[in-house]
């Protein structure tokens, strides 16, 4: 199997994992019992989902990297805000764990795309 096929397989595997995680985030936002938190969860879900959509719709590898970086920054900032904030969310811990898993997978995707872009793979 050539290098490009292996890279494509790894990228597609990460994207599929991200889709499932983002879907979990969607259901978590729907299940949140408090209306203000529901809106906040929905906003975070939509922003992360739109970020992945932008990655998939990007033109070229450089465009994908740019969109991955934007999505990663948003998730990191969201996690930072939640860590600083009080415990106002019903399922804050579960939510943060899921966001952290999404961040890990986005970071893996960024690293893989970056290495491929730099010609190291």
PDB file of C-alpha atoms in Angstrom:
ATOM      1  CA  UNK A   1       0.000   0.000   0.000  1.00  0.00           C
ATOM      2  CA  UNK A   2       1.477   3.361  -0.939  1.00  0.00           C
ATOM      3  CA  UNK A   3       2.009   6.241   1.498  1.00  0.00           C
ATOM      4  CA  UNK A   4      -0.862   8.372   0.196  1.00  0.00           C
ATOM      5  CA  UNK A   5      -3.326   5.537   0.647  1.00  0.00           C
ATOM      6  CA  UNK A   6      -2.151   4.979   4.220  1.00  0.00           C
ATOM      7  CA  UNK A   7      -2.439   8.705   4.980  1.00  0.00           C
ATOM      8  CA  UNK A   8      -5.895   8.857   3.441  1.00  0.00           C
ATOM      9  CA  UNK A   9      -6.960   5.865   5.520  1.00  0.00           C
ATOM     10  CA  UNK A  10      -5.679   7.466   8.734  1.00  0.00           C
ATOM     11  CA  UNK A  11      -7.307  10.829   7.946  1.00  0.00           C
ATOM     12  CA  UNK A  12     -10.616   9.224   7.039  1.00  0.00           C
ATOM     13  CA  UNK A  13     -10.515   7.122  10.226  1.00  0.00           C
ATOM     14  CA  UNK A  14      -9.984  10.231  12.356  1.00  0.00           C
ATOM     15  CA  UNK A  15     -12.773  12.072  10.551  1.00  0.00           C
ATOM     16  CA  UNK A  16     -15.177   9.187  11.147  1.00  0.00           C
ATOM     17  CA  UNK A  17     -14.251   9.149  14.861  1.00  0.00           C
ATOM     18  CA  UNK A  18     -14.806  12.901  15.006  1.00  0.00           C
ATOM     19  CA  UNK A  19     -18.221  12.540  13.391  1.00  0.00           C
ATOM     20  CA  UNK A  20     -19.278  10.027  16.046  1.00  0.00           C
ATOM     21  CA  UNK A  21     -17.929  12.204  18.869  1.00  0.00           C
ATOM     22  CA  UNK A  22     -19.672  15.284  17.509  1.00  0.00           C
ATOM     23  CA  UNK A  23     -22.865  13.258  17.298  1.00  0.00           C
ATOM     24  CA  UNK A  24     -22.444  12.391  21.004  1.00  0.00           C
ATOM     25  CA  UNK A  25     -22.034  16.107  21.670  1.00  0.00           C
ATOM     26  CA  UNK A  26     -25.294  16.750  19.844  1.00  0.00           C
ATOM     27  CA  UNK A  27     -27.227  14.318  22.027  1.00  0.00           C
ATOM     28  CA  UNK A  28     -25.601  15.725  25.136  1.00  0.00           C
ATOM     29  CA  UNK A  29     -26.822  19.198  24.166  1.00  0.00           C
ATOM     30  CA  UNK A  30     -30.335  17.863  23.624  1.00  0.00           C
ATOM     31  CA  UNK A  31     -30.337  16.017  26.963  1.00  0.00           C
ATOM     32  CA  UNK A  32     -29.278  19.044  29.032  1.00  0.00           C
ATOM     33  CA  UNK A  33     -32.261  19.822  31.306  1.00  0.00           C
ATOM     34  CA  UNK A  34     -31.608  23.525  31.922  1.00  0.00           C
ATOM     35  CA  UNK A  35     -32.723  25.798  29.011  1.00  0.00           C
ATOM     36  CA  UNK A  36     -29.782  28.270  29.189  1.00  0.00           C
ATOM     37  CA  UNK A  37     -27.341  25.371  29.234  1.00  0.00           C
ATOM     38  CA  UNK A  38     -29.186  23.701  26.375  1.00  0.00           C
ATOM     39  CA  UNK A  39     -28.595  26.779  24.227  1.00  0.00           C
ATOM     40  CA  UNK A  40     -24.942  26.902  25.236  1.00  0.00           C
ATOM     41  CA  UNK A  41     -24.420  23.209  24.477  1.00  0.00           C
ATOM     42  CA  UNK A  42     -26.228  23.612  21.153  1.00  0.00           C
ATOM     43  CA  UNK A  43     -23.990  26.559  20.259  1.00  0.00           C
ATOM     44  CA  UNK A  44     -20.842  24.583  21.085  1.00  0.00           C
ATOM     45  CA  UNK A  45     -22.107  21.551  19.173  1.00  0.00           C
ATOM     46  CA  UNK A  46     -22.983  23.668  16.114  1.00  0.00           C
ATOM     47  CA  UNK A  47     -19.639  25.477  16.151  1.00  0.00           C
ATOM     48  CA  UNK A  48     -17.639  22.245  16.401  1.00  0.00           C
ATOM     49  CA  UNK A  49     -19.809  20.597  13.720  1.00  0.00           C
ATOM     50  CA  UNK A  50     -19.433  23.612  11.429  1.00  0.00           C
ATOM     51  CA  UNK A  51     -15.673  23.454  11.993  1.00  0.00           C
ATOM     52  CA  UNK A  52     -15.539  19.833  10.854  1.00  0.00           C
ATOM     53  CA  UNK A  53     -17.779  20.696   7.888  1.00  0.00           C
ATOM     54  CA  UNK A  54     -15.322  23.466   6.970  1.00  0.00           C
ATOM     55  CA  UNK A  55     -12.424  20.988   7.170  1.00  0.00           C
ATOM     56  CA  UNK A  56     -14.240  18.621   4.826  1.00  0.00           C
ATOM     57  CA  UNK A  57     -15.176  21.450   2.466  1.00  0.00           C
ATOM     58  CA  UNK A  58     -11.726  23.030   2.402  1.00  0.00           C
ATOM     59  CA  UNK A  59      -9.844  23.314  -0.847  1.00  0.00           C
ATOM     60  CA  UNK A  60      -6.470  21.659  -0.580  1.00  0.00           C
ATOM     61  CA  UNK A  61      -4.369  20.487   2.304  1.00  0.00           C
ATOM     62  CA  UNK A  62      -3.395  23.985   3.439  1.00  0.00           C
ATOM     63  CA  UNK A  63      -7.081  24.956   3.624  1.00  0.00           C
ATOM     64  CA  UNK A  64      -7.836  21.852   5.675  1.00  0.00           C
ATOM     65  CA  UNK A  65      -5.026  22.675   8.097  1.00  0.00           C
ATOM     66  CA  UNK A  66      -6.332  26.210   8.542  1.00  0.00           C
ATOM     67  CA  UNK A  67      -9.847  24.960   9.358  1.00  0.00           C
ATOM     68  CA  UNK A  68      -8.522  22.276  11.715  1.00  0.00           C
ATOM     69  CA  UNK A  69      -6.542  24.940  13.586  1.00  0.00           C
ATOM     70  CA  UNK A  70      -9.651  27.148  13.934  1.00  0.00           C
ATOM     71  CA  UNK A  71     -11.706  24.255  15.275  1.00  0.00           C
ATOM     72  CA  UNK A  72      -8.930  23.207  17.655  1.00  0.00           C
ATOM     73  CA  UNK A  73      -8.617  26.772  18.985  1.00  0.00           C
ATOM     74  CA  UNK A  74     -12.361  26.997  19.612  1.00  0.00           C
ATOM     75  CA  UNK A  75     -12.396  23.703  21.521  1.00  0.00           C
ATOM     76  CA  UNK A  76      -9.338  24.675  23.581  1.00  0.00           C
ATOM     77  CA  UNK A  77     -10.889  28.040  24.467  1.00  0.00           C
ATOM     78  CA  UNK A  78     -14.188  26.384  25.395  1.00  0.00           C
ATOM     79  CA  UNK A  79     -12.425  23.895  27.668  1.00  0.00           C
ATOM     80  CA  UNK A  80     -10.474  26.710  29.311  1.00  0.00           C
ATOM     81  CA  UNK A  81     -13.662  28.663  29.988  1.00  0.00           C
ATOM     82  CA  UNK A  82     -15.417  25.623  31.457  1.00  0.00           C
ATOM     83  CA  UNK A  83     -12.453  24.843  33.701  1.00  0.00           C
ATOM     84  CA  UNK A  84     -12.474  28.421  35.010  1.00  0.00           C
ATOM     85  CA  UNK A  85     -16.246  28.616  35.434  1.00  0.00           C
ATOM     86  CA  UNK A  86     -18.287  27.287  38.299  1.00  0.00           C
ATOM     87  CA  UNK A  87     -20.118  24.005  38.318  1.00  0.00           C
ATOM     88  CA  UNK A  88     -23.316  25.364  36.730  1.00  0.00           C
ATOM     89  CA  UNK A  89     -23.815  22.536  34.287  1.00  0.00           C
ATOM     90  CA  UNK A  90     -25.630  19.338  35.148  1.00  0.00           C
ATOM     91  CA  UNK A  91     -23.187  17.126  33.270  1.00  0.00           C
ATOM     92  CA  UNK A  92     -20.116  19.387  33.158  1.00  0.00           C
ATOM     93  CA  UNK A  93     -17.605  16.590  33.745  1.00  0.00           C
ATOM     94  CA  UNK A  94     -19.053  14.353  31.051  1.00  0.00           C
ATOM     95  CA  UNK A  95     -19.224  17.308  28.661  1.00  0.00           C
ATOM     96  CA  UNK A  96     -15.605  18.301  29.301  1.00  0.00           C
ATOM     97  CA  UNK A  97     -14.374  14.731  28.903  1.00  0.00           C
ATOM     98  CA  UNK A  98     -16.121  14.488  25.538  1.00  0.00           C
ATOM     99  CA  UNK A  99     -14.737  17.861  24.408  1.00  0.00           C
ATOM    100  CA  UNK A 100     -11.281  16.717  25.495  1.00  0.00           C
ATOM    101  CA  UNK A 101     -11.622  13.540  23.406  1.00  0.00           C
ATOM    102  CA  UNK A 102     -12.693  15.642  20.414  1.00  0.00           C
ATOM    103  CA  UNK A 103      -9.714  17.951  21.000  1.00  0.00           C
ATOM    104  CA  UNK A 104      -7.355  14.959  21.083  1.00  0.00           C
ATOM    105  CA  UNK A 105      -8.683  13.657  17.772  1.00  0.00           C
ATOM    106  CA  UNK A 106      -8.593  17.109  16.159  1.00  0.00           C
ATOM    107  CA  UNK A 107      -4.977  17.477  17.331  1.00  0.00           C
ATOM    108  CA  UNK A 108      -4.094  14.078  15.841  1.00  0.00           C
ATOM    109  CA  UNK A 109      -5.718  15.135  12.573  1.00  0.00           C
ATOM    110  CA  UNK A 110      -3.817  18.423  12.617  1.00  0.00           C
ATOM    111  CA  UNK A 111      -0.499  16.637  13.253  1.00  0.00           C
ATOM    112  CA  UNK A 112      -1.108  14.097  10.507  1.00  0.00           C
ATOM    113  CA  UNK A 113      -2.116  16.741   7.954  1.00  0.00           C
ATOM    114  CA  UNK A 114       0.792  18.962   8.978  1.00  0.00           C
ATOM    115  CA  UNK A 115       3.325  16.160   8.562  1.00  0.00           C
ATOM    116  CA  UNK A 116       1.864  15.264   5.192  1.00  0.00           C
ATOM    117  CA  UNK A 117       1.876  18.930   4.120  1.00  0.00           C
ATOM    118  CA  UNK A 118       5.530  19.314   5.116  1.00  0.00           C
ATOM    119  CA  UNK A 119       6.379  16.202   3.130  1.00  0.00           C
ATOM    120  CA  UNK A 120       7.480  14.142   6.109  1.00  0.00           C
ATOM    121  CA  UNK A 121       5.052  11.334   5.293  1.00  0.00           C
TER     122      UNK A 121
END
